[in-house]
Amino acid sequence: MRRLSFFLLPALLCLTGCQEETQVEKANREGILIIGNANEPKGLDSQIVTGVLESNIMRALFEGLVSDHPTEDATAMPAGAEVLEPDATATVWTAKLRQNAKWSDGTPVTAHDYAFAYQRILEPEFAAKYAEMLYFLKNADRFNQSKKGEILFVVNQDPVVPSDLVAKINFGGDSKVDLEPLGEEPQWETLADDSQRSLFLKHKGLDKFSKEQLEWISQDLERFEWPAEAVDGMAKHIVERLIQISGTHLWEMSKVGVEVIDDFTLKLTLRGPTPYFQQILKHYTWNPVPRHVVLKHGTMTQKGNPWSKLGNIVSNGPYQLKSWRRTDHLEVERNPHYWNASQVTLNGVRFLPINNSYTEARMFRDGQMHITYTAPPEIVDLMQKENPKVLRQEPYVGTIFIRCNTKREVLKDVRVRRALNLSFNQQEICDKIMRGYKPAYGMTPPMAGYDTPHAVAYNPEEARRLLAEAGYPGGKGFPRLKYLLASRETSATVAQAIQAMWRKELGIEIEIENKEWTAYLAAMQDFNYDLAFSGWIGDYLDPLTFLEMWTDGNGNNLTGWSNPKFEDFLKQSHQEADAAKRYALLREAESVMTAEAPTLLLAWYARNYLMDPAVEGWHPLLLDNHPYDVLRLRTTK
Amino acid sequence: MARIILSRLFQGLLTLFVLVTITFFLVRMMPGSPYTDEKALPAHILEQLKIQMGLDKPLPVQYGIYFKNLIFQQELGPLIRKDGVYVGEIIAESFPVSALLGVFSIGIALIIGIPAGIIAAVKKNGPLDYACLAAAMTGICLPSFVIGPLLAVFAGLGLKSLNVAGWNSPADWILPAVTLGMVNAAYLARLTRGGMLDVLNQDYIRTAKAKGVPGFQIVVKHALRGGLIPAVAYVGPAFAGMISGSFVIETIFQVPGMGQHFVNATTDREYFLIQGLVLFYGFLIVGANLLSDLAQIALNPRLRAAA
């Protein structure tokens, strides 16, 4: 036994560990790119997933009407569509599809696949988390939100009900109605009293009524609260129309702006002029899905439809799924039916779901991957000294900021918020903690053609003046605020730096509250915070992706701040076809927002990562969406 | 014997029931939900998603449905954030990996721990005993999340032939298995030493020595069976513990086992996956304890007589 223990381990080490070639060297020889991809993908159905790491895989498997350019952020490459033409107002776009585009099983990709995909993601029953990305299509939001009233009486221009009356009728429900008198979790079936039922329906809104509920109202129209203009006949007509369509499918009636002209021609009508539509189309939510495969394995809206599982999935991108072992790897290989297959250089891409940046760095140094997802600050320093060739520091379209809960008394005062923003040194934080990040002077990070308004610059003197004006000279009487963050290394260090700077410059004390990721998000969404370290990554290359979230009621606003002037500029921009004028409107909107500082601007994102010199054709891109088909691997042995 | 098995089975079932019930309510008390994401979901989407998963129903109803599905359909439920994936599927995929890691680790623990314990006992109070004790204490005191990264750094920088993470070839098993095995080897060495010392002090061993039986034979033939009882009692639960407690190791070395799923499930608030994994781990530990009890009965004549 003793001898065995002495010899077995070294023997095992020798026998099993004799690998002369590293994984990267082997992969270079085989033409397989190995990429760190942070975590396990939630799935491969581009209409269900929502994350950046999934989008990295989607880009290999699927292709939309246009695709990313390998070197230029603002350019879209023709992909599924050979030609994509807007009308004069950039509101109607016609796509002539590539006739030789095929799914990986050899079936042609047609306009029907795109139309099917767009309907599927917008189907209310399907409940796609990212359906909002398709709200650029005319009436898509109404259909997705089941706004039956608007669809029936506005979209279809009902002769009996004037459209301005529709806005006054309670179609959407009133969430502010107090349901407490009905007890916990009230159910229609258990409510016997007429007034209770009316209260319940007022909360729900006409759009969500069941046939039974509508019939109950039609028996006595007074049971529902109608605006004065809705005379009896009109109310009766509304209820009867709703009963009539109860159970019918709303897609056709909604007139969503998707039209199949023929097998290879698709017409998209948008909610308004959208000259930047090609940027939007790059997003994976606009990818087609193989209608024949989805329907083979289930129904259009079926959750859990196994069409996208290994063995079932077919794709139309340069690659197809080869293997997938959860929490280990996902690998794609060449799609022989891809229309541009002869130009694809890599034989495959292997994605590794490593969520620990230190493990990733170790694996990189051990020759186990070509590109890491990220690099911890310590590694950045080390690599700068040891091997600067492999360190990549590139701008990324994202902003780091601190949300202010403007429902808190002290943070209601814009002078306080401005004072807080002007009194920490962004440059110092970027230089010493957030390596490669740039001080943010606006919400929108730099992007071609858009001139971000200069809203903040480190100015402690002005900050002290503002704080004194707000009633807290030298920080006297200022309440001890809590600064919420998720338990991640860098954000904690940043918090400590800001804490020290506020103490020094303003004489105020804050308390750092570190929570686990989901608990942190929950606290922010429940408005259970004072200040919260936050960030936002753009979905597409347009300022709108950084501005739209600050509208009233937007689920991502989470500051309690709103401003009608800001929203008015945004609305105007939706109707502006001229790109320069549109940017000017967005700039006005951003100026309004940043002047009121519902968020304290901190830094613009950068991507720090490691890349093996064997990878060629990988260029810095603001959205970090690198097309894989143009990459090459240099064989080192 | 049958009475003991039945009694243990009943206790096990009761334990599992309590475990699942507590987990069910505890996970729902965690802040946030499976739908809490960086990008907030629109209310109408959230409502529909909850309906799809039955999470719109009152908690007691959800609890009833969970148990109904568990008992009558042996269904552990779906993943909430991953469409079309089921808890059973995750366990079926990842358990073999965790089990393999567990077997390999326990093998390493046995190969190192048992001989070290025997040597320490035989050479009691000698330099070899002290060396073994010191090594064992170090193994016990150093947590696996310290040993793991140290080994990974050593392997990555020093032993170029071993991958620092991944699960692609048998070579990749070595580092995580050694990390897990070392801690258990230390416990096993101490338990074996104690057990062996107990037995070596017995009268019948003294008699054997007086009769001139060679030392090696005394240890192997007469002392080992009794001396290993504490170690055997430890091995079963330790094996289950290795499978269920290797979260950190699996994360450090990127082992695609159940541990990584458990860690991710907790962060993602994957209610059904957390419940399913807890139930499965509970089942393993209850089972391992039962087997360990049976092994002790088989080794110990006194227990056998009592059974």
PDB file of N, CA and C in Angstrom, chain B residues 72-142:
ATOM      1  N   PHE B  72     -46.140  12.164  -7.667  1.00  0.00           N
ATOM      2  CA  PHE B  72     -46.901  11.400  -8.659  1.00  0.00           C
ATOM      3  C   PHE B  72     -46.238  11.328 -10.030  1.00  0.00           C
ATOM      4  N   GLN B  73     -45.431  12.347 -10.352  1.00  0.00           N
ATOM      5  CA  GLN B  73     -44.804  12.310 -11.693  1.00  0.00           C
ATOM      6  C   GLN B  73     -43.279  12.238 -11.623  1.00  0.00           C
ATOM      7  N   GLN B  74     -42.746  12.184 -10.416  1.00  0.00           N
ATOM      8  CA  GLN B  74     -41.280  12.185 -10.204  1.00  0.00           C
ATOM      9  C   GLN B  74     -40.640  13.323 -11.010  1.00  0.00           C
ATOM     10  N   GLU B  75     -41.291  14.465 -11.002  1.00  0.00           N
ATOM     11  CA  GLU B  75     -40.847  15.604 -11.795  1.00  0.00           C
ATOM     12  C   GLU B  75     -40.297  16.689 -10.869  1.00  0.00           C
ATOM     13  N   LEU B  76     -39.032  17.071 -11.104  1.00  0.00           N
ATOM     14  CA  LEU B  76     -38.407  18.072 -10.224  1.00  0.00           C
ATOM     15  C   LEU B  76     -38.645  19.502 -10.700  1.00  0.00           C
ATOM     16  N   GLY B  77     -39.229  19.638 -11.873  1.00  0.00           N
ATOM     17  CA  GLY B  77     -39.579  20.984 -12.355  1.00  0.00           C
ATOM     18  C   GLY B  77     -38.654  21.509 -13.421  1.00  0.00           C
ATOM     19  N   PRO B  78     -39.070  22.610 -14.035  1.00  0.00           N
ATOM     20  CA  PRO B  78     -38.260  23.193 -15.112  1.00  0.00           C
ATOM     21  C   PRO B  78     -37.291  24.243 -14.588  1.00  0.00           C
ATOM     22  N   LEU B  79     -36.343  24.631 -15.422  1.00  0.00           N
ATOM     23  CA  LEU B  79     -35.520  25.797 -15.082  1.00  0.00           C
ATOM     24  C   LEU B  79     -36.299  27.034 -15.511  1.00  0.00           C
ATOM     25  N   ILE B  80     -36.246  28.058 -14.707  1.00  0.00           N
ATOM     26  CA  ILE B  80     -37.078  29.219 -14.996  1.00  0.00           C
ATOM     27  C   ILE B  80     -36.399  30.146 -15.996  1.00  0.00           C
ATOM     28  N   ARG B  81     -35.097  30.258 -15.876  1.00  0.00           N
ATOM     29  CA  ARG B  81     -34.385  31.182 -16.772  1.00  0.00           C
ATOM     30  C   ARG B  81     -33.913  30.524 -18.059  1.00  0.00           C
ATOM     31  N   LYS B  82     -33.937  29.196 -18.082  1.00  0.00           N
ATOM     32  CA  LYS B  82     -33.479  28.514 -19.300  1.00  0.00           C
ATOM     33  C   LYS B  82     -34.649  27.756 -19.891  1.00  0.00           C
ATOM     34  N   ASP B  83     -35.118  28.239 -20.997  1.00  0.00           N
ATOM     35  CA  ASP B  83     -36.326  27.698 -21.585  1.00  0.00           C
ATOM     36  C   ASP B  83     -36.134  26.255 -22.051  1.00  0.00           C
ATOM     37  N   GLY B  84     -37.056  25.391 -21.648  1.00  0.00           N
ATOM     38  CA  GLY B  84     -37.046  24.018 -22.141  1.00  0.00           C
ATOM     39  C   GLY B  84     -36.039  23.109 -21.469  1.00  0.00           C
ATOM     40  N   VAL B  85     -35.424  23.553 -20.383  1.00  0.00           N
ATOM     41  CA  VAL B  85     -34.458  22.710 -19.676  1.00  0.00           C
ATOM     42  C   VAL B  85     -35.089  22.288 -18.345  1.00  0.00           C
ATOM     43  N   TYR B  86     -34.879  21.042 -17.972  1.00  0.00           N
ATOM     44  CA  TYR B  86     -35.486  20.528 -16.743  1.00  0.00           C
ATOM     45  C   TYR B  86     -34.425  20.147 -15.721  1.00  0.00           C
ATOM     46  N   VAL B  87     -34.826  20.206 -14.456  1.00  0.00           N
ATOM     47  CA  VAL B  87     -33.886  19.946 -13.364  1.00  0.00           C
ATOM     48  C   VAL B  87     -33.292  18.540 -13.502  1.00  0.00           C
ATOM     49  N   GLY B  88     -34.156  17.573 -13.845  1.00  0.00           N
ATOM     50  CA  GLY B  88     -33.694  16.184 -13.989  1.00  0.00           C
ATOM     51  C   GLY B  88     -32.591  16.073 -15.028  1.00  0.00           C
ATOM     52  N   GLU B  89     -32.757  16.845 -16.090  1.00  0.00           N
ATOM     53  CA  GLU B  89     -31.773  16.847 -17.186  1.00  0.00           C
ATOM     54  C   GLU B  89     -30.412  17.344 -16.677  1.00  0.00           C
ATOM     55  N   ILE B  90     -30.446  18.409 -15.891  1.00  0.00           N
ATOM     56  CA  ILE B  90     -29.207  18.997 -15.356  1.00  0.00           C
ATOM     57  C   ILE B  90     -28.518  17.983 -14.445  1.00  0.00           C
ATOM     58  N   ILE B  91     -29.311  17.334 -13.580  1.00  0.00           N
ATOM     59  CA  ILE B  91     -28.711  16.359 -12.648  1.00  0.00           C
ATOM     60  C   ILE B  91     -28.137  15.186 -13.429  1.00  0.00           C
ATOM     61  N   ALA B  92     -28.903  14.713 -14.418  1.00  0.00           N
ATOM     62  CA  ALA B  92     -28.431  13.565 -15.204  1.00  0.00           C
ATOM     63  C   ALA B  92     -27.123  13.885 -15.927  1.00  0.00           C
ATOM     64  N   GLU B  93     -26.981  15.117 -16.368  1.00  0.00           N
ATOM     65  CA  GLU B  93     -25.767  15.521 -17.092  1.00  0.00           C
ATOM     66  C   GLU B  93     -24.578  15.714 -16.170  1.00  0.00           C
ATOM     67  N   SER B  94     -24.849  16.339 -15.036  1.00  0.00           N
ATOM     68  CA  SER B  94     -23.714  16.776 -14.216  1.00  0.00           C
ATOM     69  C   SER B  94     -23.338  15.802 -13.101  1.00  0.00           C
ATOM     70  N   PHE B  95     -24.273  14.950 -12.680  1.00  0.00           N
ATOM     71  CA  PHE B  95     -23.949  14.035 -11.579  1.00  0.00           C
ATOM     72  C   PHE B  95     -22.793  13.095 -11.928  1.00  0.00           C
ATOM     73  N   PRO B  96     -22.787  12.496 -13.131  1.00  0.00           N
ATOM     74  CA  PRO B  96     -21.664  11.586 -13.426  1.00  0.00           C
ATOM     75  C   PRO B  96     -20.302  12.268 -13.275  1.00  0.00           C
ATOM     76  N   VAL B  97     -20.234  13.542 -13.632  1.00  0.00           N
ATOM     77  CA  VAL B  97     -18.951  14.262 -13.522  1.00  0.00           C
ATOM     78  C   VAL B  97     -18.588  14.430 -12.045  1.00  0.00           C
ATOM     79  N   SER B  98     -19.564  14.886 -11.255  1.00  0.00           N
ATOM     80  CA  SER B  98     -19.301  15.071  -9.824  1.00  0.00           C
ATOM     81  C   SER B  98     -18.969  13.739  -9.157  1.00  0.00           C
ATOM     82  N   ALA B  99     -19.677  12.689  -9.586  1.00  0.00           N
ATOM     83  CA  ALA B  99     -19.446  11.370  -8.990  1.00  0.00           C
ATOM     84  C   ALA B  99     -18.038  10.875  -9.334  1.00  0.00           C
ATOM     85  N   LEU B 100     -17.644  11.102 -10.590  1.00  0.00           N
ATOM     86  CA  LEU B 100     -16.309  10.677 -11.020  1.00  0.00           C
ATOM     87  C   LEU B 100     -15.241  11.416 -10.207  1.00  0.00           C
ATOM     88  N   LEU B 101     -15.469  12.700 -10.062  1.00  0.00           N
ATOM     89  CA  LEU B 101     -14.529  13.505  -9.265  1.00  0.00           C
ATOM     90  C   LEU B 101     -14.503  12.985  -7.829  1.00  0.00           C
ATOM     91  N   GLY B 102     -15.696  12.659  -7.299  1.00  0.00           N
ATOM     92  CA  GLY B 102     -15.799  12.142  -5.934  1.00  0.00           C
ATOM     93  C   GLY B 102     -15.049  10.817  -5.777  1.00  0.00           C
ATOM     94  N   VAL B 103     -15.253   9.905  -6.743  1.00  0.00           N
ATOM     95  CA  VAL B 103     -14.595   8.586  -6.672  1.00  0.00           C
ATOM     96  C   VAL B 103     -13.075   8.751  -6.720  1.00  0.00           C
ATOM     97  N   PHE B 104     -12.638   9.578  -7.650  1.00  0.00           N
ATOM     98  CA  PHE B 104     -11.208   9.780  -7.827  1.00  0.00           C
ATOM     99  C   PHE B 104     -10.609  10.413  -6.555  1.00  0.00           C
ATOM    100  N   SER B 105     -11.353  11.368  -6.008  1.00  0.00           N
ATOM    101  CA  SER B 105     -10.864  12.059  -4.810  1.00  0.00           C
ATOM    102  C   SER B 105     -10.823  11.126  -3.608  1.00  0.00           C
ATOM    103  N   ILE B 106     -11.878  10.334  -3.467  1.00  0.00           N
ATOM    104  CA  ILE B 106     -11.919   9.435  -2.305  1.00  0.00           C
ATOM    105  C   ILE B 106     -10.814   8.378  -2.458  1.00  0.00           C
ATOM    106  N   GLY B 107     -10.549   8.011  -3.719  1.00  0.00           N
ATOM    107  CA  GLY B 107      -9.451   7.065  -3.981  1.00  0.00           C
ATOM    108  C   GLY B 107      -8.131   7.662  -3.498  1.00  0.00           C
ATOM    109  N   ILE B 108      -7.906   8.906  -3.846  1.00  0.00           N
ATOM    110  CA  ILE B 108      -6.669   9.588  -3.433  1.00  0.00           C
ATOM    111  C   ILE B 108      -6.628   9.698  -1.906  1.00  0.00           C
ATOM    112  N   ALA B 109      -7.782  10.040  -1.334  1.00  0.00           N
ATOM    113  CA  ALA B 109      -7.852  10.182   0.122  1.00  0.00           C
ATOM    114  C   ALA B 109      -7.529   8.857   0.806  1.00  0.00           C
ATOM    115  N   LEU B 110      -8.077   7.769   0.245  1.00  0.00           N
ATOM    116  CA  LEU B 110      -7.834   6.442   0.855  1.00  0.00           C
ATOM    117  C   LEU B 110      -6.380   6.030   0.690  1.00  0.00           C
ATOM    118  N   ILE B 111      -5.854   6.241  -0.501  1.00  0.00           N
ATOM    119  CA  ILE B 111      -4.468   5.812  -0.794  1.00  0.00           C
ATOM    120  C   ILE B 111      -3.471   6.553   0.098  1.00  0.00           C
ATOM    121  N   ILE B 112      -3.774   7.818   0.357  1.00  0.00           N
ATOM    122  CA  ILE B 112      -2.842   8.590   1.189  1.00  0.00           C
ATOM    123  C   ILE B 112      -3.191   8.464   2.675  1.00  0.00           C
ATOM    124  N   GLY B 113      -4.468   8.617   2.969  1.00  0.00           N
ATOM    125  CA  GLY B 113      -4.893   8.730   4.369  1.00  0.00           C
ATOM    126  C   GLY B 113      -4.741   7.454   5.178  1.00  0.00           C
ATOM    127  N   ILE B 114      -5.195   6.324   4.616  1.00  0.00           N
ATOM    128  CA  ILE B 114      -5.178   5.068   5.388  1.00  0.00           C
ATOM    129  C   ILE B 114      -3.735   4.628   5.708  1.00  0.00           C
ATOM    130  N   PRO B 115      -2.859   4.522   4.689  1.00  0.00           N
ATOM    131  CA  PRO B 115      -1.479   4.127   5.022  1.00  0.00           C
ATOM    132  C   PRO B 115      -0.814   5.108   5.994  1.00  0.00           C
ATOM    133  N   ALA B 116      -1.081   6.400   5.809  1.00  0.00           N
ATOM    134  CA  ALA B 116      -0.464   7.393   6.698  1.00  0.00           C
ATOM    135  C   ALA B 116      -0.942   7.175   8.131  1.00  0.00           C
ATOM    136  N   GLY B 117      -2.234   6.889   8.282  1.00  0.00           N
ATOM    137  CA  GLY B 117      -2.795   6.642   9.610  1.00  0.00           C
ATOM    138  C   GLY B 117      -2.213   5.395  10.241  1.00  0.00           C
ATOM    139  N   ILE B 118      -2.072   4.348   9.414  1.00  0.00           N
ATOM    140  CA  ILE B 118      -1.525   3.083   9.930  1.00  0.00           C
ATOM    141  C   ILE B 118      -0.067   3.285  10.373  1.00  0.00           C
ATOM    142  N   ILE B 119       0.696   3.958   9.502  1.00  0.00           N
ATOM    143  CA  ILE B 119       2.116   4.193   9.822  1.00  0.00           C
ATOM    144  C   ILE B 119       2.223   5.005  11.121  1.00  0.00           C
ATOM    145  N   ALA B 120       1.396   6.038  11.198  1.00  0.00           N
ATOM    146  CA  ALA B 120       1.449   6.886  12.395  1.00  0.00           C
ATOM    147  C   ALA B 120       1.136   6.079  13.648  1.00  0.00           C
ATOM    148  N   ALA B 121       0.157   5.168  13.537  1.00  0.00           N
ATOM    149  CA  ALA B 121      -0.223   4.371  14.705  1.00  0.00           C
ATOM    150  C   ALA B 121       0.879   3.380  15.080  1.00  0.00           C
ATOM    151  N   VAL B 122       1.425   2.730  14.049  1.00  0.00           N
ATOM    152  CA  VAL B 122       2.467   1.723  14.311  1.00  0.00           C
ATOM    153  C   VAL B 122       3.728   2.378  14.869  1.00  0.00           C
ATOM    154  N   LYS B 123       4.065   3.546  14.299  1.00  0.00           N
ATOM    155  CA  LYS B 123       5.273   4.247  14.762  1.00  0.00           C
ATOM    156  C   LYS B 123       4.903   5.331  15.774  1.00  0.00           C
ATOM    157  N   LYS B 124       3.981   5.003  16.625  1.00  0.00           N
ATOM    158  CA  LYS B 124       3.433   5.974  17.578  1.00  0.00           C
ATOM    159  C   LYS B 124       4.551   6.752  18.316  1.00  0.00           C
ATOM    160  N   ASN B 125       4.355   8.079  18.380  1.00  0.00           N
ATOM    161  CA  ASN B 125       5.275   8.986  19.065  1.00  0.00           C
ATOM    162  C   ASN B 125       6.683   9.032  18.462  1.00  0.00           C
ATOM    163  N   GLY B 126       6.834   8.469  17.289  1.00  0.00           N
ATOM    164  CA  GLY B 126       8.119   8.551  16.592  1.00  0.00           C
ATOM    165  C   GLY B 126       8.101   9.705  15.603  1.00  0.00           C
ATOM    166  N   PRO B 127       9.226   9.963  14.966  1.00  0.00           N
ATOM    167  CA  PRO B 127       9.280  11.061  14.000  1.00  0.00           C
ATOM    168  C   PRO B 127       8.274  10.898  12.861  1.00  0.00           C
ATOM    169  N   LEU B 128       8.074   9.638  12.418  1.00  0.00           N
ATOM    170  CA  LEU B 128       7.131   9.403  11.313  1.00  0.00           C
ATOM    171  C   LEU B 128       5.703   9.748  11.729  1.00  0.00           C
ATOM    172  N   ASP B 129       5.367   9.384  12.988  1.00  0.00           N
ATOM    173  CA  ASP B 129       4.035   9.691  13.535  1.00  0.00           C
ATOM    174  C   ASP B 129       3.829  11.202  13.553  1.00  0.00           C
ATOM    175  N   TYR B 130       4.835  11.914  14.065  1.00  0.00           N
ATOM    176  CA  TYR B 130       4.704  13.377  14.152  1.00  0.00           C
ATOM    177  C   TYR B 130       4.595  14.000  12.759  1.00  0.00           C
ATOM    178  N   ALA B 131       5.363  13.442  11.847  1.00  0.00           N
ATOM    179  CA  ALA B 131       5.310  13.989  10.473  1.00  0.00           C
ATOM    180  C   ALA B 131       3.910  13.792   9.888  1.00  0.00           C
ATOM    181  N   CYS B 132       3.371  12.582  10.087  1.00  0.00           N
ATOM    182  CA  CYS B 132       2.031  12.288   9.556  1.00  0.00           C
ATOM    183  C   CYS B 132       0.988  13.186  10.214  1.00  0.00           C
ATOM    184  N   LEU B 133       1.105  13.341  11.540  1.00  0.00           N
ATOM    185  CA  LEU B 133       0.146  14.171  12.276  1.00  0.00           C
ATOM    186  C   LEU B 133       0.211  15.630  11.799  1.00  0.00           C
ATOM    187  N   ALA B 134       1.446  16.104  11.617  1.00  0.00           N
ATOM    188  CA  ALA B 134       1.609  17.493  11.179  1.00  0.00           C
ATOM    189  C   ALA B 134       1.002  17.686   9.789  1.00  0.00           C
ATOM    190  N   ALA B 135       1.272  16.713   8.899  1.00  0.00           N
ATOM    191  CA  ALA B 135       0.732  16.805   7.538  1.00  0.00           C
ATOM    192  C   ALA B 135      -0.797  16.774   7.589  1.00  0.00           C
ATOM    193  N   ALA B 136      -1.325  15.899   8.447  1.00  0.00           N
ATOM    194  CA  ALA B 136      -2.782  15.777   8.555  1.00  0.00           C
ATOM    195  C   ALA B 136      -3.389  17.074   9.084  1.00  0.00           C
ATOM    196  N   MET B 137      -2.746  17.640  10.099  1.00  0.00           N
ATOM    197  CA  MET B 137      -3.273  18.892  10.663  1.00  0.00           C
ATOM    198  C   MET B 137      -3.264  19.999   9.606  1.00  0.00           C
ATOM    199  N   THR B 138      -2.188  20.031   8.818  1.00  0.00           N
ATOM    200  CA  THR B 138      -2.102  21.042   7.759  1.00  0.00           C
ATOM    201  C   THR B 138      -3.237  20.838   6.764  1.00  0.00           C
ATOM    202  N   GLY B 139      -3.454  19.581   6.390  1.00  0.00           N
ATOM    203  CA  GLY B 139      -4.520  19.269   5.436  1.00  0.00           C
ATOM    204  C   GLY B 139      -5.880  19.672   5.963  1.00  0.00           C
ATOM    205  N   ILE B 140      -6.093  19.441   7.263  1.00  0.00           N
ATOM    206  CA  ILE B 140      -7.397  19.768   7.855  1.00  0.00           C
ATOM    207  C   ILE B 140      -7.578  21.287   7.949  1.00  0.00           C
ATOM    208  N   CYS B 141      -6.495  21.958   8.314  1.00  0.00           N
ATOM    209  CA  CYS B 141      -6.612  23.404   8.539  1.00  0.00           C
ATOM    210  C   CYS B 141      -6.701  24.214   7.252  1.00  0.00           C
ATOM    211  N   LEU B 142      -6.061  23.708   6.206  1.00  0.00           N
ATOM    212  CA  LEU B 142      -6.090  24.480   4.950  1.00  0.00           C
ATOM    213  C   LEU B 142      -7.377  24.183   4.186  1.00  0.00           C
TER     214      LEU B 142
END
